[in-house]
Tab-separated table of N, CA and C in Angstrom:
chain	number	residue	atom	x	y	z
A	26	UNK	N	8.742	-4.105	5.640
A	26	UNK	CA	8.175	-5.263	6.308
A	26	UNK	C	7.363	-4.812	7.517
A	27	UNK	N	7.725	-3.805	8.362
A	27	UNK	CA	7.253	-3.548	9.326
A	27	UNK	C	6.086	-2.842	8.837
A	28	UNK	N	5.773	-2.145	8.057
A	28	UNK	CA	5.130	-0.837	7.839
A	28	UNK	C	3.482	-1.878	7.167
A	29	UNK	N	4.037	-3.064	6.586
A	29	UNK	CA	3.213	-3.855	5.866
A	29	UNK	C	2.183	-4.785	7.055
A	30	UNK	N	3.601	-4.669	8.075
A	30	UNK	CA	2.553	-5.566	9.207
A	30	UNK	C	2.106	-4.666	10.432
A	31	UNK	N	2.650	-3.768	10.005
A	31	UNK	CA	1.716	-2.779	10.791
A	31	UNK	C	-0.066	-2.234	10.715
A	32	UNK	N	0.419	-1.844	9.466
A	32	UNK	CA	-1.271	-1.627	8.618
A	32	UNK	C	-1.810	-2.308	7.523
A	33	UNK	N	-1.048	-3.189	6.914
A	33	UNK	CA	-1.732	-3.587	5.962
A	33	UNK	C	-1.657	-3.284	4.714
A	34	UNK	N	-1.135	-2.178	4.756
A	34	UNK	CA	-1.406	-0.935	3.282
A	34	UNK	C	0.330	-1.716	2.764
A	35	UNK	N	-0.024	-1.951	1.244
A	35	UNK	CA	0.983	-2.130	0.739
A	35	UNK	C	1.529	-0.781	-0.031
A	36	UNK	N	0.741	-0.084	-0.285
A	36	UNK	CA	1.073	1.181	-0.929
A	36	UNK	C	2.512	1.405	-0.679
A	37	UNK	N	2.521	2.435	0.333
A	37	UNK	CA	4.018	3.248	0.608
A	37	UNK	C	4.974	1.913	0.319
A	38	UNK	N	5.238	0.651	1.268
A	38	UNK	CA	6.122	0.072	0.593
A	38	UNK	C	6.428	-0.137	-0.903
A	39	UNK	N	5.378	-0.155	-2.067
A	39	UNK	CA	5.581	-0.261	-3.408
A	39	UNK	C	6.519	1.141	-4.088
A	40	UNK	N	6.078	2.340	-3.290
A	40	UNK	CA	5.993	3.132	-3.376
A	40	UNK	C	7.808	3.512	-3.415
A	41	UNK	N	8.520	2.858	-1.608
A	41	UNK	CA	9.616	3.373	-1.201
A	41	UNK	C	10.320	2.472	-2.482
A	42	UNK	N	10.305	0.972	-2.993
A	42	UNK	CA	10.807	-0.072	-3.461
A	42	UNK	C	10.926	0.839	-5.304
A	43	UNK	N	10.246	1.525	-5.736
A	43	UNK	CA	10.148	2.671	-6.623
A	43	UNK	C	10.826	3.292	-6.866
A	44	UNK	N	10.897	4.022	-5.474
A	44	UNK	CA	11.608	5.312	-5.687
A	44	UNK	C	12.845	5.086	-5.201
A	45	UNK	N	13.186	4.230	-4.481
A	45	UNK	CA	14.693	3.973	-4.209
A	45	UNK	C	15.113	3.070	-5.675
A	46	UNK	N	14.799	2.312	-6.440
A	46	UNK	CA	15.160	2.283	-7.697
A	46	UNK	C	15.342	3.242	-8.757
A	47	UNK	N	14.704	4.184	-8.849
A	47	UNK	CA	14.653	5.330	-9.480
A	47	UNK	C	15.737	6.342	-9.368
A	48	UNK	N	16.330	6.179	-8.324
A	48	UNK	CA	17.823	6.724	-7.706
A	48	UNK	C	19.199	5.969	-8.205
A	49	UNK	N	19.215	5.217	-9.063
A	49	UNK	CA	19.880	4.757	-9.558
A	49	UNK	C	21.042	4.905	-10.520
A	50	UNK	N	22.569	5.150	-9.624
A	50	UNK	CA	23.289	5.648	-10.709
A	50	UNK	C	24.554	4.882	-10.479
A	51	UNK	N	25.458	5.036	-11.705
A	51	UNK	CA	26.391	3.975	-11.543
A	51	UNK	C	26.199	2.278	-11.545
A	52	UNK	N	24.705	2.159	-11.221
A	52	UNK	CA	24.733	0.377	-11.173
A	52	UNK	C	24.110	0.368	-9.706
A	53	UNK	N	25.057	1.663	-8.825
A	53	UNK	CA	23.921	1.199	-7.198
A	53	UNK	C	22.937	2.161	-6.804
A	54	UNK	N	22.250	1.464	-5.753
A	54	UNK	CA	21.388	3.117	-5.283
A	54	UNK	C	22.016	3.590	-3.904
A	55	UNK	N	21.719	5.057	-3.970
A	55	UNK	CA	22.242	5.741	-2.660
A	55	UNK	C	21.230	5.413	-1.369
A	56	UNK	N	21.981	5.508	-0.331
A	56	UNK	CA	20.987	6.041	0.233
A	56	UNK	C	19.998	7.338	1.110
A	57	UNK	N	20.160	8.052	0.183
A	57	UNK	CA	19.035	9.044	0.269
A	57	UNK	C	18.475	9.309	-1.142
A	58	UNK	N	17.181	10.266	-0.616
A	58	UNK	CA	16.513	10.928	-2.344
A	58	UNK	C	16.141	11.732	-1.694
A	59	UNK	N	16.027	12.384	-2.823
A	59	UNK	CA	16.860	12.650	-3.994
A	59	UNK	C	18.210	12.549	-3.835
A	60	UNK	N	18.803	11.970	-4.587
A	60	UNK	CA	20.469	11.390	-4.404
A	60	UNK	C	21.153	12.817	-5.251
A	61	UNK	N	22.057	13.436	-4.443
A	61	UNK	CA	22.855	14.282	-4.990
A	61	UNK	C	24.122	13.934	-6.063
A	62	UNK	N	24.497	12.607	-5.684
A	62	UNK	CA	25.895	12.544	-6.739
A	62	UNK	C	26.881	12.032	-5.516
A	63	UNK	N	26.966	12.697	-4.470
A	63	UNK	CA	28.025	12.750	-3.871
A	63	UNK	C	28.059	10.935	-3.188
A	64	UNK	N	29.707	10.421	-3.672
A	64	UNK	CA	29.214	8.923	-3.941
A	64	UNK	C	29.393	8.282	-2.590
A	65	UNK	N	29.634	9.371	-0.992
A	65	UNK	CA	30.085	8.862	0.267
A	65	UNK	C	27.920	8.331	0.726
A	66	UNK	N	27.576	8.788	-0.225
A	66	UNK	CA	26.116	8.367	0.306
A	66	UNK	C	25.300	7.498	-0.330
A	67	UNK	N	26.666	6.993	-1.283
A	67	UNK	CA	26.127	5.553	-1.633
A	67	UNK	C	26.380	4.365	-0.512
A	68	UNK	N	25.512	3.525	0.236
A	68	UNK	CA	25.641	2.924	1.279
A	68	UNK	C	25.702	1.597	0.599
A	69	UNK	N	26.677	1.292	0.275
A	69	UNK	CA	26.931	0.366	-0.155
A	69	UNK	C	26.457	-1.270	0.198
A	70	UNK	N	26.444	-1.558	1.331
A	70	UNK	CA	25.933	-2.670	1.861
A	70	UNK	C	24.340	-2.730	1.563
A	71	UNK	N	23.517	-1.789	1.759
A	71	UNK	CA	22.140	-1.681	1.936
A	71	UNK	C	22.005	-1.921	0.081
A	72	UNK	N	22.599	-1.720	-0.565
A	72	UNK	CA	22.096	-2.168	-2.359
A	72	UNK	C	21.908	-3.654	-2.126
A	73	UNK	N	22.847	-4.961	-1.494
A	73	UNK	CA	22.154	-6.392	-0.461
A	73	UNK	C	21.294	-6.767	-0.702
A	74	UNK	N	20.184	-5.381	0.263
A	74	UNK	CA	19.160	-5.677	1.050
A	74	UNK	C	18.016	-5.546	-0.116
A	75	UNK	N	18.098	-5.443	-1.465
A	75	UNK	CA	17.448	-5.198	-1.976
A	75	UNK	C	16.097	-6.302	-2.530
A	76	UNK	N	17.298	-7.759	-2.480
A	76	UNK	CA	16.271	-8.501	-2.469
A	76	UNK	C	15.951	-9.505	-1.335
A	77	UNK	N	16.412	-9.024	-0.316
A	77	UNK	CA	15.842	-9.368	1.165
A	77	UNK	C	14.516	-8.392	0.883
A	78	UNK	N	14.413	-7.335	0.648
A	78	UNK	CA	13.446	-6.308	0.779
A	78	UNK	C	11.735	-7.043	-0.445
A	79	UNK	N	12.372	-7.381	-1.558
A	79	UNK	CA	11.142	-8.269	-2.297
A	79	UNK	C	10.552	-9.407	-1.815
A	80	UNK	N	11.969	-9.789	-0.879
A	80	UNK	CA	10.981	-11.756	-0.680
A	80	UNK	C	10.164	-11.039	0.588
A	81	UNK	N	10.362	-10.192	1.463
A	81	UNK	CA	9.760	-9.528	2.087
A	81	UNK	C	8.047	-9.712	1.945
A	82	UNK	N	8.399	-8.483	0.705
A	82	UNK	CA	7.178	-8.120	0.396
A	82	UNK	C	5.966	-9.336	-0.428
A	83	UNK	N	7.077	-9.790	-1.437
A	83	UNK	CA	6.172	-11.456	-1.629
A	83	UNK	C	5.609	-12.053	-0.511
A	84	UNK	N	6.408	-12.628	0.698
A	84	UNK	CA	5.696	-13.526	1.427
A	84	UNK	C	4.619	-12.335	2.025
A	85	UNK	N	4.806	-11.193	2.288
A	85	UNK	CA	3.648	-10.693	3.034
A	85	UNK	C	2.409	-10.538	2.214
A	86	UNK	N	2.616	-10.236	0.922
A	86	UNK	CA	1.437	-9.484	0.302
A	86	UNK	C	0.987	-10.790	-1.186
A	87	UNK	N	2.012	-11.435	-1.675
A	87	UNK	CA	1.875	-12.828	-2.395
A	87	UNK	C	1.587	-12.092	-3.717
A	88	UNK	N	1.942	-10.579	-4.038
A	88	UNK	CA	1.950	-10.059	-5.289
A	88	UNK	C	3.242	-10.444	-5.780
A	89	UNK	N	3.621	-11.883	-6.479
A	89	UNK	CA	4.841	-12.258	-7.936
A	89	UNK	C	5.366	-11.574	-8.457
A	90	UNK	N	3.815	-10.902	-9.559
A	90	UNK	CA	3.840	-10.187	-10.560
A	90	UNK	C	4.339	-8.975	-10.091
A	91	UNK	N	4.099	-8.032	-9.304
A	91	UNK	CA	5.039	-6.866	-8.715
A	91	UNK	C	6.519	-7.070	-8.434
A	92	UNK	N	6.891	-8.156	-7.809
A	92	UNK	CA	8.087	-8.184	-7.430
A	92	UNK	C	8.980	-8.572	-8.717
A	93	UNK	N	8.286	-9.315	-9.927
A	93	UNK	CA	9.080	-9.883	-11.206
A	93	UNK	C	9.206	-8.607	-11.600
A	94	UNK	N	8.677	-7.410	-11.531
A	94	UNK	CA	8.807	-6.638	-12.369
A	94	UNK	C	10.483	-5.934	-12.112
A	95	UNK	N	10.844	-6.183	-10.864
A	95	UNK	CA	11.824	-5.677	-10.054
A	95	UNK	C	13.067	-6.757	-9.921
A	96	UNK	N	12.819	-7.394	-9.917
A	96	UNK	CA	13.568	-8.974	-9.993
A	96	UNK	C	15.092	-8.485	-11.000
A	97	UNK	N	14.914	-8.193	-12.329
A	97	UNK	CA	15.994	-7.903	-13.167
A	97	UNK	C	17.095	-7.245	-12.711
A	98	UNK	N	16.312	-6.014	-12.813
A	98	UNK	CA	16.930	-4.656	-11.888
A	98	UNK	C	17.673	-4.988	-10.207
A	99	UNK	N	17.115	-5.171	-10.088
A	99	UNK	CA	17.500	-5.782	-8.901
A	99	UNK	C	18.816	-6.681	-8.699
A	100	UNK	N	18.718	-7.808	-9.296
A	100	UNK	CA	20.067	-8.680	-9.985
A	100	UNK	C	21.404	-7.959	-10.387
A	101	UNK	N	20.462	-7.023	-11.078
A	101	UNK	CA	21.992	-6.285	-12.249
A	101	UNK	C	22.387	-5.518	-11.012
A	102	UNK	N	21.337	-4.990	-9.661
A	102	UNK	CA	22.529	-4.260	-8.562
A	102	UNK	C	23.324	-5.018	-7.399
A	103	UNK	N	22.720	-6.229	-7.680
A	103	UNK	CA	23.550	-7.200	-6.807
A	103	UNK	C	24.986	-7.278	-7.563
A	104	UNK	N	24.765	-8.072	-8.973
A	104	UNK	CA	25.953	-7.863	-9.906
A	104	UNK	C	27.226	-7.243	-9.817
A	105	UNK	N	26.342	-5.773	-9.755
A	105	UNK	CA	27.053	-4.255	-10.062
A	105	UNK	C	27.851	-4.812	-8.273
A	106	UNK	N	27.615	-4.715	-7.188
A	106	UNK	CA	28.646	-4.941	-5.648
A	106	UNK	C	29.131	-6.352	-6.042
A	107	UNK	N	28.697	-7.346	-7.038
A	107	UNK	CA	29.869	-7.985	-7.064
A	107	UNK	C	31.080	-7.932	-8.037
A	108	UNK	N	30.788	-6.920	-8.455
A	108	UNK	CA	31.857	-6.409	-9.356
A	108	UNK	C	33.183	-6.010	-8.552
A	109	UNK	N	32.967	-5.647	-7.438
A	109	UNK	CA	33.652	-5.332	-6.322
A	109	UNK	C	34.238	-6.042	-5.374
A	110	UNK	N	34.736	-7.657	-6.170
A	110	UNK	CA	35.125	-8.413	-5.593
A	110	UNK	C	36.659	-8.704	-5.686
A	111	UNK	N	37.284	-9.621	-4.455
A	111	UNK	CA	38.656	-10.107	-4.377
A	111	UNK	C	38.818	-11.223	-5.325
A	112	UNK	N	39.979	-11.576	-5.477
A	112	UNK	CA	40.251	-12.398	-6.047
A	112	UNK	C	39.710	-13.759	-5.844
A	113	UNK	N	39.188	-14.090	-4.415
A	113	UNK	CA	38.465	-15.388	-3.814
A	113	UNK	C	37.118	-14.625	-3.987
A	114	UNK	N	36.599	-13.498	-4.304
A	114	UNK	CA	34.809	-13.696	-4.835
A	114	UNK	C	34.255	-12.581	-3.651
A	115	UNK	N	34.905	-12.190	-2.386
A	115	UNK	CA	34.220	-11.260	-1.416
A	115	UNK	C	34.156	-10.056	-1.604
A	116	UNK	N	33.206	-9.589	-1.777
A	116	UNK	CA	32.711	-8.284	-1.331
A	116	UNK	C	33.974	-7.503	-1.082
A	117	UNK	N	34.442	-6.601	-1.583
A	117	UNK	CA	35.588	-5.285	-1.009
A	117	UNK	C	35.035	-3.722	-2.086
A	118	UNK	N	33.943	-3.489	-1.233
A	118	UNK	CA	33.600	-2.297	-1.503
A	118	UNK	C	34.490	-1.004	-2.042
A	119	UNK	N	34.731	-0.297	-3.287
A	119	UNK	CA	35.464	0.866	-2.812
A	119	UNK	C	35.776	2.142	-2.286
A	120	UNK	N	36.850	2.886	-1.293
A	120	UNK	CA	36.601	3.582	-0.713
A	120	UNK	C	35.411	4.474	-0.847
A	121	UNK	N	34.973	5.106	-1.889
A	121	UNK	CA	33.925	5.953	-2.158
A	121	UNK	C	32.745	5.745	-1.928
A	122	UNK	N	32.395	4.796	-1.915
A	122	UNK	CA	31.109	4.635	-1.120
A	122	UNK	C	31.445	4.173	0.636
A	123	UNK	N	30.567	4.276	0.873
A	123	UNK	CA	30.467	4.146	2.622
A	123	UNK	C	29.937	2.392	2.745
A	124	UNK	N	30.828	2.205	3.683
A	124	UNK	CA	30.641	0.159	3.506
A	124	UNK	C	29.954	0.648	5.266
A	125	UNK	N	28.794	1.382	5.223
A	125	UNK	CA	27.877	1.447	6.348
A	125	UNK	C	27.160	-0.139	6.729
A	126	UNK	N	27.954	-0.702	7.842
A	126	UNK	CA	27.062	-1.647	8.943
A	126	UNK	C	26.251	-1.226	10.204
A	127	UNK	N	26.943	-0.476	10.840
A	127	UNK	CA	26.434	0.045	11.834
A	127	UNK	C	27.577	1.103	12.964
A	128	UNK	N	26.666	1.738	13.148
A	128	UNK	CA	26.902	3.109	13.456
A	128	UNK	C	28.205	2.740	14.821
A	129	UNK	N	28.613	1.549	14.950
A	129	UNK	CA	29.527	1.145	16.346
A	129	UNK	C	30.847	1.212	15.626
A	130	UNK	N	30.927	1.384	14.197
A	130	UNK	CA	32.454	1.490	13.534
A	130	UNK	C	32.519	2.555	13.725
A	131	UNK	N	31.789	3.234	13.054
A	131	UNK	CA	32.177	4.964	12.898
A	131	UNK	C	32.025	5.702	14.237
A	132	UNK	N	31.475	5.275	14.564
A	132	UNK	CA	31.750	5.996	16.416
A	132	UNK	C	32.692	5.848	17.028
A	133	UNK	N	34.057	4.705	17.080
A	133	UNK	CA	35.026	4.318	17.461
A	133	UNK	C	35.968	4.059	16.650
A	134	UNK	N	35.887	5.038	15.415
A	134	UNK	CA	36.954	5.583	14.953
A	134	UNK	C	37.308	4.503	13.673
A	135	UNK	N	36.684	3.443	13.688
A	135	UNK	CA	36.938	2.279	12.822
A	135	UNK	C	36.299	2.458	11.586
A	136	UNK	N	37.021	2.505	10.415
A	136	UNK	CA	36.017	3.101	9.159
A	136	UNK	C	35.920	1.665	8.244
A	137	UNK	N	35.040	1.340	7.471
A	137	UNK	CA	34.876	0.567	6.952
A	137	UNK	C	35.128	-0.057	5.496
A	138	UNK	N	35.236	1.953	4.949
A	138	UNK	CA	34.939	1.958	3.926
A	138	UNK	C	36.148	1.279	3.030
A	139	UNK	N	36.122	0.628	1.439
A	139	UNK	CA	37.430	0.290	0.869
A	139	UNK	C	38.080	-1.056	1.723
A	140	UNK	N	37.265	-1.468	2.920
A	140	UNK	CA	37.778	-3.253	3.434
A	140	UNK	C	36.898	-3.993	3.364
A	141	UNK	N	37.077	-5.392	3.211
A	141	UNK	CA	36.307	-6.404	2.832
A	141	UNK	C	36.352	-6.801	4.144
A	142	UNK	N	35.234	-6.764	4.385
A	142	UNK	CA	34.051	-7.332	5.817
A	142	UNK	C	33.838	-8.279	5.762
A	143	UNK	N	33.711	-9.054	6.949
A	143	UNK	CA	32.906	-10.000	7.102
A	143	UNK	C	31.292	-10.460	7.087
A	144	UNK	N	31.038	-9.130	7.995
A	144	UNK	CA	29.115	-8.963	7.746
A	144	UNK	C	28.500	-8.606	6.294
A	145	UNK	N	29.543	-7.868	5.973
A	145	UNK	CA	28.961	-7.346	4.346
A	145	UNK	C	28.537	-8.698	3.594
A	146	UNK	N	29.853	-9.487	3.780
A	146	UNK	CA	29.876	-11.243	2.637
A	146	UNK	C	29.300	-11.948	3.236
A	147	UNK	N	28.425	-12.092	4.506
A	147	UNK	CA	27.330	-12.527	5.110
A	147	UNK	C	26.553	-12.006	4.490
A	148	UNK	N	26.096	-10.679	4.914
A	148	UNK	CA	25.083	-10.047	4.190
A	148	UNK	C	24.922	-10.289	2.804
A	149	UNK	N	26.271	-10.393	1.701
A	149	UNK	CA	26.021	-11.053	0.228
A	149	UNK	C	25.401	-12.469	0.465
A	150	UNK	N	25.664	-13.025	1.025
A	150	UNK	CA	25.248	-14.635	1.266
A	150	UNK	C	23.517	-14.728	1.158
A	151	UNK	N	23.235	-14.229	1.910
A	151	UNK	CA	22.276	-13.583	2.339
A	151	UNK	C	20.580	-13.500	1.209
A	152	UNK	N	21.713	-12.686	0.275
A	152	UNK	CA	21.388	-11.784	-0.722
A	152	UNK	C	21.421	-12.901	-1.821
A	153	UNK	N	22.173	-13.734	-2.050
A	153	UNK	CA	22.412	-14.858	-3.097
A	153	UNK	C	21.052	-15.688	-2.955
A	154	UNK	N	20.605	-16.005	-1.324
A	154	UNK	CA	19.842	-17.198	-1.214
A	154	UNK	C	18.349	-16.355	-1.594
A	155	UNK	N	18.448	-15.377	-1.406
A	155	UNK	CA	16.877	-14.515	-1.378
A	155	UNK	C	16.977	-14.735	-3.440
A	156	UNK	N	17.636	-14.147	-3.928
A	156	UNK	CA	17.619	-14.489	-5.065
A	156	UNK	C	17.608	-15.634	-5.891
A	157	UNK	N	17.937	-16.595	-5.333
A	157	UNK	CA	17.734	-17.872	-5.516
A	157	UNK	C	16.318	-18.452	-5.042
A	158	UNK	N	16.113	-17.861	-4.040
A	158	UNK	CA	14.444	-17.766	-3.905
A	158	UNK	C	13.492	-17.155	-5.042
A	159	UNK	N	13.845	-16.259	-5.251
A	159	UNK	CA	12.736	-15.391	-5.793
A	159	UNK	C	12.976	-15.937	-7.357
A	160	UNK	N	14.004	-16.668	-7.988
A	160	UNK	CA	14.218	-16.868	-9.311
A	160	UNK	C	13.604	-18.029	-9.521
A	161	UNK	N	13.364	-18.956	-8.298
A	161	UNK	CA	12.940	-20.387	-8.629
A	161	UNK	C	11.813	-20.434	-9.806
A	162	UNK	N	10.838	-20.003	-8.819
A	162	UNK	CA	9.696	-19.951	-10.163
A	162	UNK	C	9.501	-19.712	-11.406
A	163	UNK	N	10.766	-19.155	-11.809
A	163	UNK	CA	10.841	-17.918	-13.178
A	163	UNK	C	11.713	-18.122	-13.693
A	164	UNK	N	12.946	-19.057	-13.337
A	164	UNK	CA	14.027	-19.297	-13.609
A	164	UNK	C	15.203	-20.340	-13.395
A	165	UNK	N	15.010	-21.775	-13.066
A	165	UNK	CA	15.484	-22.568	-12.087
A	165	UNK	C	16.892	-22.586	-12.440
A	166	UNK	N	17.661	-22.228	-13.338
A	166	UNK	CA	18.754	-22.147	-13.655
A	166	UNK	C	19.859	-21.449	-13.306
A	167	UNK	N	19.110	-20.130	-13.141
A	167	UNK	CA	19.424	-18.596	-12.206
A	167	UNK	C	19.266	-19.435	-10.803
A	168	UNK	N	18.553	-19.729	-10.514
A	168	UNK	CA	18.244	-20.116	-8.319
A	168	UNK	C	19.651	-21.259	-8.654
A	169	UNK	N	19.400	-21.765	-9.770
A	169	UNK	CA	20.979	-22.793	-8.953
A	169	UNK	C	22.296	-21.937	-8.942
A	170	UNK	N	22.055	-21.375	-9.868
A	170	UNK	CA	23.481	-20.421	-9.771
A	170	UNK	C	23.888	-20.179	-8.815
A	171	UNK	N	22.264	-19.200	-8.492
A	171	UNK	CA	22.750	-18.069	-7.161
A	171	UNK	C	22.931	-18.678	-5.721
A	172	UNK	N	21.952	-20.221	-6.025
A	172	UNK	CA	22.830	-20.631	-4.903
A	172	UNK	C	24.140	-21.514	-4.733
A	173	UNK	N	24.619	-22.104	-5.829
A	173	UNK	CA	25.568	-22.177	-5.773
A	173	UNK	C	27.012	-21.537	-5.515
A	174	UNK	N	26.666	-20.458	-6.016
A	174	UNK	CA	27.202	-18.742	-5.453
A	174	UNK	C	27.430	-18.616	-3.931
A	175	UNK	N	26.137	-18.715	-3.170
A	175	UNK	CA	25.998	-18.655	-1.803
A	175	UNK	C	26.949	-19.580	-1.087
A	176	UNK	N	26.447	-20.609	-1.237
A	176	UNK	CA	27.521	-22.000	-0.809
A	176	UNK	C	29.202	-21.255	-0.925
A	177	UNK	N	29.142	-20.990	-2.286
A	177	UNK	CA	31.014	-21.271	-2.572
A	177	UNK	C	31.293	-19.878	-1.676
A	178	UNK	N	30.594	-18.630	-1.603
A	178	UNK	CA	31.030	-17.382	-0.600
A	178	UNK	C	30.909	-17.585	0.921
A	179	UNK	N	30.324	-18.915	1.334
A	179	UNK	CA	30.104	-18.885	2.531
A	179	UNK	C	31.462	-19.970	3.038
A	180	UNK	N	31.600	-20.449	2.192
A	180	UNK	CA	32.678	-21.554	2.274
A	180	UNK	C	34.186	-20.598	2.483
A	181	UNK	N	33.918	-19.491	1.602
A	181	UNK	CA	35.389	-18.513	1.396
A	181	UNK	C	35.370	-17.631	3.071
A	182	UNK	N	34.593	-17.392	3.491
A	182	UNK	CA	33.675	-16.664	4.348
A	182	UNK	C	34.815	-17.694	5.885
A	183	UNK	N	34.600	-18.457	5.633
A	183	UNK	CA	34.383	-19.590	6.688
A	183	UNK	C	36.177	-19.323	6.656
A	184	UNK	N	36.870	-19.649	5.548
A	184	UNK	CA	38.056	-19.891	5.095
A	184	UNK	C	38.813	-18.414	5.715
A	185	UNK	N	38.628	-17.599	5.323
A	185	UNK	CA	38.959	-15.956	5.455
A	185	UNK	C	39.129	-15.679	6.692
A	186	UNK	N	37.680	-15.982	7.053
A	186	UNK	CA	37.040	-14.791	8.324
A	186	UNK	C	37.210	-15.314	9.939
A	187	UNK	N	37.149	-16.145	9.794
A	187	UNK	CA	37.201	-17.318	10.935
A	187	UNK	C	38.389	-17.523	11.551
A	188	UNK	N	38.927	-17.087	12.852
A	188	UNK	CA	39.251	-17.209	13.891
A	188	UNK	C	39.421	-18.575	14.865
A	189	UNK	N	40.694	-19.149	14.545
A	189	UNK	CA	40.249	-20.663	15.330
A	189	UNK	C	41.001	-19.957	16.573
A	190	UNK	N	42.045	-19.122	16.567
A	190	UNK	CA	42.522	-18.867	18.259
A	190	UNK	C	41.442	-18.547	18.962
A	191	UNK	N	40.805	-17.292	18.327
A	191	UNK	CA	39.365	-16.486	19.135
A	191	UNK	C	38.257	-17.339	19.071
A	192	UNK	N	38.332	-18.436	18.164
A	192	UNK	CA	37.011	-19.092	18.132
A	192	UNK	C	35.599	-18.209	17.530
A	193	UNK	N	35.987	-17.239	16.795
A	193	UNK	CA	35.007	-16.489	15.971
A	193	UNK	C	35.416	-16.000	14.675
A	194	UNK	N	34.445	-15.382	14.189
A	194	UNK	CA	34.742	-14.749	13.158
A	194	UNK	C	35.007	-13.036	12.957
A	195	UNK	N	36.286	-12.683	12.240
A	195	UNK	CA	37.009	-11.006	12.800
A	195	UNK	C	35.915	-10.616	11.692
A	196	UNK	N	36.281	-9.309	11.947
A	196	UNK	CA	35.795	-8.458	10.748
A	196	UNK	C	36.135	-8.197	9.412
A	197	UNK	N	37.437	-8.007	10.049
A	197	UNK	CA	38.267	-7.683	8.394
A	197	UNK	C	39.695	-7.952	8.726
């Protein structure tokens, strides 16, 4: 997104959206490439962002036809992390991949990996409505799903995560 409104050039973004698909094993992508295997560098949360990363590029650049091509693929890796769900539908990553949010867990000793988060099933939420976006046109059956999906995880979300002593929502 940045790189698009920086210069203009859609290239490299088509380019990164490529080749981080192309890394594809097990159902998710790592994050690095060339991806070695080793599955602590599968970043589990960031597979999400994948179609935050298309509606992205749709609203900036209004190429469909590029992003349909990715649309499938894409789905089946949302799928593939919800395969990785609790019995109420959230997100619980397993240990082997890295449930990477941000660098303030692992600095203070708090690991993530193998617990069901709160930001992660935000972040799925997230991920439901972008797909429900991007299916409308192509699919209105799929967008109700996925947002119906969204709704019922945000509702579990609310139920779970939520803190009425603290008045917020914990982590895990």
């Amino acid at each position: 997104r940045y790189w698009l409104q920086m210069t203009g050039h859609k290239e490299l973004s088509r380019r990164c959206i490529a080749l981080a698909l192309s890394q594809r094993r097990n159902g998710l992508i790592p994050g690095v490439c060339p991806y070695d295997g080793r599955p602590r560098l599968v970043l589990y949360p960031t597979n999400l962002f994948l179609p935050l990363i298309l509606q992205d590029y749709l609203a900036y650049t209004g190429e469909r036809d590029y992003v349909e091509m990715f649309l499938e693929e894409v789905s089946e890796i949302v799928e593939k992390c919800a395969s990785y769900s609790d019995a109420k539908g959230l997100l619980s990553p397993p240990k082997e991949y890295w449930n990477f949010v941000d660098w303030s867990f692992d600095e203070n000793g708090v690991l993530l990996s193998g617990r069901n988060t709160c930001v992660v099933n935000w972040f799925y939420v997230l991920t439901l409505d972008a797909l429900a976006e991007l299916y409308q046109p192509v699919d209105a059956s799929k967008a109700v799903a996925y947002r119906r999906r969204a709704g019922q995880i945000a509702d579990t979300i609310e139920q779970v995560f939520w803190n009425p002593q603290k008045q917020c929502f914990i982590e895990y």
